[in-house]
mmCIF file of C-alpha atoms in Angstrom:
data_model
loop_
_atom_site.group_PDB
_atom_site.id
_atom_site.type_symbol
_atom_site.label_atom_id
_atom_site.label_comp_id
_atom_site.label_asym_id
_atom_site.label_seq_id
_atom_site.Cartn_x
_atom_site.Cartn_y
_atom_site.Cartn_z
ATOM 1 C CA MET A 10 0.000 0.000 0.000
ATOM 2 C CA ILE A 11 1.225 3.488 -0.888
ATOM 3 C CA THR A 12 0.483 6.444 1.363
ATOM 4 C CA VAL A 13 1.145 9.998 0.247
ATOM 5 C CA LEU A 14 1.669 12.510 3.045
ATOM 6 C CA PHE A 15 0.909 15.816 1.351
ATOM 7 C CA GLY A 16 1.994 18.988 3.109
ATOM 8 C CA GLY A 17 1.137 21.597 0.504
ATOM 9 C CA SER A 18 -1.257 24.497 0.855
ATOM 10 C CA ARG A 19 -2.558 24.143 -2.716
ATOM 11 C CA PRO A 20 -4.217 20.769 -3.378
ATOM 12 C CA GLU A 21 -3.841 21.261 -7.133
ATOM 13 C CA GLY A 22 -0.464 23.011 -7.010
ATOM 14 C CA ASN A 23 2.917 22.054 -8.414
ATOM 15 C CA THR A 24 3.830 19.636 -5.617
ATOM 16 C CA ALA A 25 0.501 17.831 -5.944
ATOM 17 C CA TYR A 26 0.871 17.646 -9.735
ATOM 18 C CA LEU A 27 4.344 16.121 -9.573
ATOM 19 C CA THR A 28 3.362 13.686 -6.824
ATOM 20 C CA LYS A 29 0.232 12.525 -8.636
ATOM 21 C CA MET A 30 2.330 11.950 -11.727
ATOM 22 C CA ALA A 31 4.746 9.758 -9.733
ATOM 23 C CA VAL A 32 1.925 7.543 -8.411
ATOM 24 C CA GLU A 33 -0.183 7.529 -11.573
ATOM 25 C CA GLY A 34 -1.687 4.087 -12.146
ATOM 26 C CA TYR A 35 -1.288 3.009 -8.529
ATOM 27 C CA ASP A 36 -3.688 2.603 -5.659
ATOM 28 C CA TYR A 37 -2.656 5.022 -2.969
ATOM 29 C CA GLU A 38 -4.051 6.940 -0.038
ATOM 30 C CA TRP A 39 -3.624 10.708 -0.221
ATOM 31 C CA ILE A 40 -3.402 12.320 3.209
ATOM 32 C CA ASP A 41 -3.554 16.106 2.996
ATOM 33 C CA LEU A 42 -1.972 17.080 6.304
ATOM 34 C CA THR A 43 -3.459 20.579 6.111
ATOM 35 C CA LYS A 44 -6.899 19.014 6.596
ATOM 36 C CA TYR A 45 -5.929 17.497 9.950
ATOM 37 C CA GLN A 46 -5.405 19.006 13.379
ATOM 38 C CA LEU A 47 -1.873 18.432 14.667
ATOM 39 C CA ASN A 48 -1.286 19.988 18.061
ATOM 40 C CA PRO A 49 2.173 21.047 19.269
ATOM 41 C CA VAL A 50 4.309 18.109 20.310
ATOM 42 C CA ARG A 51 4.487 17.208 23.997
ATOM 43 C CA ASP A 52 8.050 16.535 25.051
ATOM 44 C CA VAL A 53 8.079 14.169 28.041
ATOM 45 C CA ARG A 54 11.498 12.619 27.481
ATOM 46 C CA HIS A 55 12.828 13.895 30.805
ATOM 47 C CA ASP A 56 9.654 13.441 32.874
ATOM 48 C CA ASN A 57 9.693 9.633 33.159
ATOM 49 C CA THR A 58 6.170 9.596 31.750
ATOM 50 C CA THR A 59 4.564 8.122 28.682
ATOM 51 C CA ILE A 60 2.114 9.365 26.121
ATOM 52 C CA GLU A 61 -0.798 7.090 25.422
ATOM 53 C CA THR A 62 -3.449 9.461 24.090
ATOM 54 C CA TYR A 63 -3.541 12.078 21.375
ATOM 55 C CA ASP A 64 -5.922 15.031 21.436
ATOM 56 C CA ASP A 65 -5.568 15.642 17.731
ATOM 57 C CA ASP A 66 -5.620 13.675 14.451
ATOM 58 C CA TYR A 67 -2.079 12.313 14.644
ATOM 59 C CA LYS A 68 -2.923 8.741 15.675
ATOM 60 C CA GLN A 69 -5.158 8.093 12.681
ATOM 61 C CA ILE A 70 -2.435 9.361 10.349
ATOM 62 C CA ILE A 71 0.462 7.451 11.909
ATOM 63 C CA ASP A 72 -1.601 4.254 11.936
ATOM 64 C CA LYS A 73 -2.096 4.615 8.164
ATOM 65 C CA VAL A 74 1.621 5.242 7.690
ATOM 66 C CA LEU A 75 2.493 2.158 9.736
ATOM 67 C CA ALA A 76 0.128 0.052 7.610
ATOM 68 C CA SER A 77 1.847 1.218 4.397
ATOM 69 C CA ASP A 78 4.622 -0.326 2.363
ATOM 70 C CA THR A 79 5.653 2.918 0.668
ATOM 71 C CA VAL A 80 5.342 6.404 2.152
ATOM 72 C CA ILE A 81 5.791 9.410 -0.100
ATOM 73 C CA ILE A 82 6.495 12.647 1.726
ATOM 74 C CA ALA A 83 5.374 15.465 -0.576
ATOM 75 C CA SER A 84 5.928 19.074 0.396
ATOM 76 C CA PRO A 85 6.569 22.437 -1.153
ATOM 77 C CA ILE A 86 9.759 24.000 0.083
ATOM 78 C CA TYR A 87 8.815 26.812 2.441
ATOM 79 C CA TRP A 88 11.727 28.883 3.665
ATOM 80 C CA TYR A 89 14.156 26.114 2.663
ATOM 81 C CA SER A 90 12.414 23.437 4.680
ATOM 82 C CA LEU A 91 9.357 21.202 4.742
ATOM 83 C CA SER A 92 5.937 22.765 5.198
ATOM 84 C CA ALA A 93 4.757 23.445 8.752
ATOM 85 C CA SER A 94 2.112 20.720 8.540
ATOM 86 C CA MET A 95 4.714 18.134 7.496
ATOM 87 C CA LYS A 96 7.131 19.244 10.193
ATOM 88 C CA ALA A 97 4.343 19.054 12.799
ATOM 89 C CA PHE A 98 3.712 15.460 11.726
ATOM 90 C CA PHE A 99 7.414 14.602 12.019
ATOM 91 C CA ASP A 100 7.572 16.269 15.457
ATOM 92 C CA HIS A 101 4.859 13.927 16.716
ATOM 93 C CA TRP A 102 7.203 10.976 16.177
ATOM 94 C CA SER A 103 8.795 12.033 19.484
ATOM 95 C CA GLU A 104 5.507 11.239 21.200
ATOM 96 C CA THR A 105 5.182 7.894 19.468
ATOM 97 C CA LEU A 106 8.646 6.915 20.681
ATOM 98 C CA VAL A 107 7.417 7.131 24.292
ATOM 99 C CA ASP A 108 3.981 5.598 23.661
ATOM 100 C CA PRO A 109 3.871 2.007 25.009
ATOM 101 C CA ASN A 110 1.164 1.235 22.437
ATOM 102 C CA TYR A 111 3.807 1.672 19.721
ATOM 103 C CA LYS A 112 6.677 -0.356 21.193
ATOM 104 C CA ASP A 113 7.692 -1.507 17.710
ATOM 105 C CA PHE A 114 7.453 1.960 16.140
ATOM 106 C CA LYS A 115 11.101 2.153 15.049
ATOM 107 C CA ALA A 116 11.105 -1.397 13.668
ATOM 108 C CA LYS A 117 7.927 -0.782 11.662
ATOM 109 C CA MET A 118 9.190 2.531 10.297
ATOM 110 C CA ALA A 119 12.464 0.873 9.269
ATOM 111 C CA GLU A 120 10.509 -1.465 6.983
ATOM 112 C CA LYS A 121 8.959 1.355 4.926
ATOM 113 C CA ASP A 122 10.033 2.524 1.489
ATOM 114 C CA PHE A 123 10.243 6.266 2.195
ATOM 115 C CA ARG A 124 10.466 8.700 -0.708
ATOM 116 C CA LEU A 125 10.450 12.483 -0.853
ATOM 117 C CA ILE A 126 9.032 14.936 -3.392
ATOM 118 C CA ILE A 127 9.789 18.606 -2.805
ATOM 119 C CA VAL A 128 9.104 21.569 -5.057
ATOM 120 C CA GLY A 129 10.408 25.096 -4.750
ATOM 121 C CA GLY A 130 11.162 28.196 -6.761
ATOM 122 C CA ASP A 131 14.448 29.583 -5.444
ATOM 123 C CA CYS A 132 17.148 27.293 -6.897
ATOM 124 C CA PRO A 133 15.719 24.225 -5.119
ATOM 125 C CA LYS A 134 18.200 21.775 -6.625
ATOM 126 C CA VAL A 135 20.850 23.545 -4.520
ATOM 127 C CA LYS A 136 18.975 25.206 -1.670
ATOM 128 C CA ALA A 137 16.757 22.203 -0.883
ATOM 129 C CA LYS A 138 19.705 20.001 0.084
ATOM 130 C CA PRO A 139 19.349 20.835 3.817
ATOM 131 C CA CYS A 140 15.670 19.858 3.590
ATOM 132 C CA ILE A 141 16.618 16.485 2.128
ATOM 133 C CA THR A 142 19.244 16.030 4.838
ATOM 134 C CA GLN A 143 16.637 16.867 7.503
ATOM 135 C CA VAL A 144 14.364 14.106 6.208
ATOM 136 C CA LYS A 145 17.247 11.625 5.903
ATOM 137 C CA TYR A 146 18.418 12.253 9.471
ATOM 138 C CA SER A 147 14.873 12.035 10.838
ATOM 139 C CA LEU A 148 14.352 8.681 9.147
ATOM 140 C CA GLU A 149 17.795 7.390 10.129
ATOM 141 C CA PHE A 150 17.020 8.168 13.762
ATOM 142 C CA LEU A 151 14.183 5.649 13.458
ATOM 143 C CA GLY A 152 16.319 3.093 11.643
ATOM 144 C CA ALA A 153 14.604 3.896 8.352
ATOM 145 C CA SER A 154 16.090 5.355 5.191
ATOM 146 C CA LEU A 155 15.132 7.618 2.339
ATOM 147 C CA SER A 156 15.162 5.510 -0.804
ATOM 148 C CA GLY A 157 14.785 8.373 -3.238
ATOM 149 C CA TYR A 158 13.779 11.958 -3.808
ATOM 150 C CA ILE A 159 12.646 14.282 -6.550
ATOM 151 C CA ILE A 160 13.308 18.009 -6.475
ATOM 152 C CA GLY A 161 10.994 20.041 -8.675
ATOM 153 C CA THR A 162 11.527 23.615 -9.759
ATOM 154 C CA ALA A 163 8.378 25.726 -9.894
ATOM 155 C CA GLU A 164 7.393 29.123 -8.640
ATOM 156 C CA ARG A 165 4.073 29.950 -10.287
ATOM 157 C CA PRO A 166 1.078 27.650 -10.787
ATOM 158 C CA GLY A 167 1.771 25.196 -13.598
ATOM 159 C CA ASP A 168 5.532 25.822 -13.692
ATOM 160 C CA ILE A 169 6.266 22.207 -12.747
ATOM 161 C CA GLU A 170 5.111 21.155 -16.200
ATOM 162 C CA LYS A 171 8.262 22.872 -17.578
ATOM 163 C CA ASP A 172 10.656 20.945 -15.305
ATOM 164 C CA VAL A 173 11.485 18.080 -17.644
ATOM 165 C CA TYR A 174 13.994 16.525 -15.258
ATOM 166 C CA ALA A 175 11.501 16.297 -12.368
ATOM 167 C CA LEU A 176 8.793 14.956 -14.691
ATOM 168 C CA ASN A 177 11.174 12.279 -15.983
ATOM 169 C CA ARG A 178 12.072 11.291 -12.420
ATOM 170 C CA ALA A 179 8.352 10.967 -11.611
ATOM 171 C CA GLU A 180 7.961 8.643 -14.603
ATOM 172 C CA GLU A 181 10.930 6.586 -13.345
ATOM 173 C CA TRP A 182 9.151 6.215 -10.006
ATOM 174 C CA GLN A 183 6.152 4.780 -11.822
ATOM 175 C CA GLU A 184 8.423 1.869 -12.750
ATOM 176 C CA THR A 185 10.140 1.475 -9.373
ATOM 177 C CA LEU A 186 6.845 1.532 -7.494
ATOM 178 C CA SER A 187 5.604 -1.382 -9.628
ATOM 179 C CA ALA A 188 6.066 -3.904 -6.827
ATOM 180 C CA ASN A 189 3.413 -2.001 -4.889
ATOM 181 C CA LYS A 190 0.704 -1.961 -7.588
#
């Protein structure tokens, strides 16, 4: 099963276009993180306490991610990083790490085929490298890895259709995702 975590503010924008192209022909679940409530993370690492409940929509999202084979993280590049909604989702992993109901969280995350699609307008093929590193390090902390990424260049609506390299990479993904059809 493929799950797309979409962190863009425009559901039909450049990031969505490129991501939909990459998963064209596949069954996938599209989770628009902007449609969910994600409260600020609760950091209890030094309190000797656990977190077993969530007062927002995080649990239903992470349960879908954990049930997936492939997880595509799709975000516009905002200020040289992931969108706030995507970052809020990542931040919640800290809670899951101390939730006894998710004892095997790291092991399950390590099994996933994580991929990243990011789109930006200010030289993203250079300036997005820290964003990619952020995602890699976050996944590595869980024992997972980033198996691939696509950087799209687009500033105005529809610009992604001019980025031949990103479009070709999305077509390549259509072949490499074939095991998950």
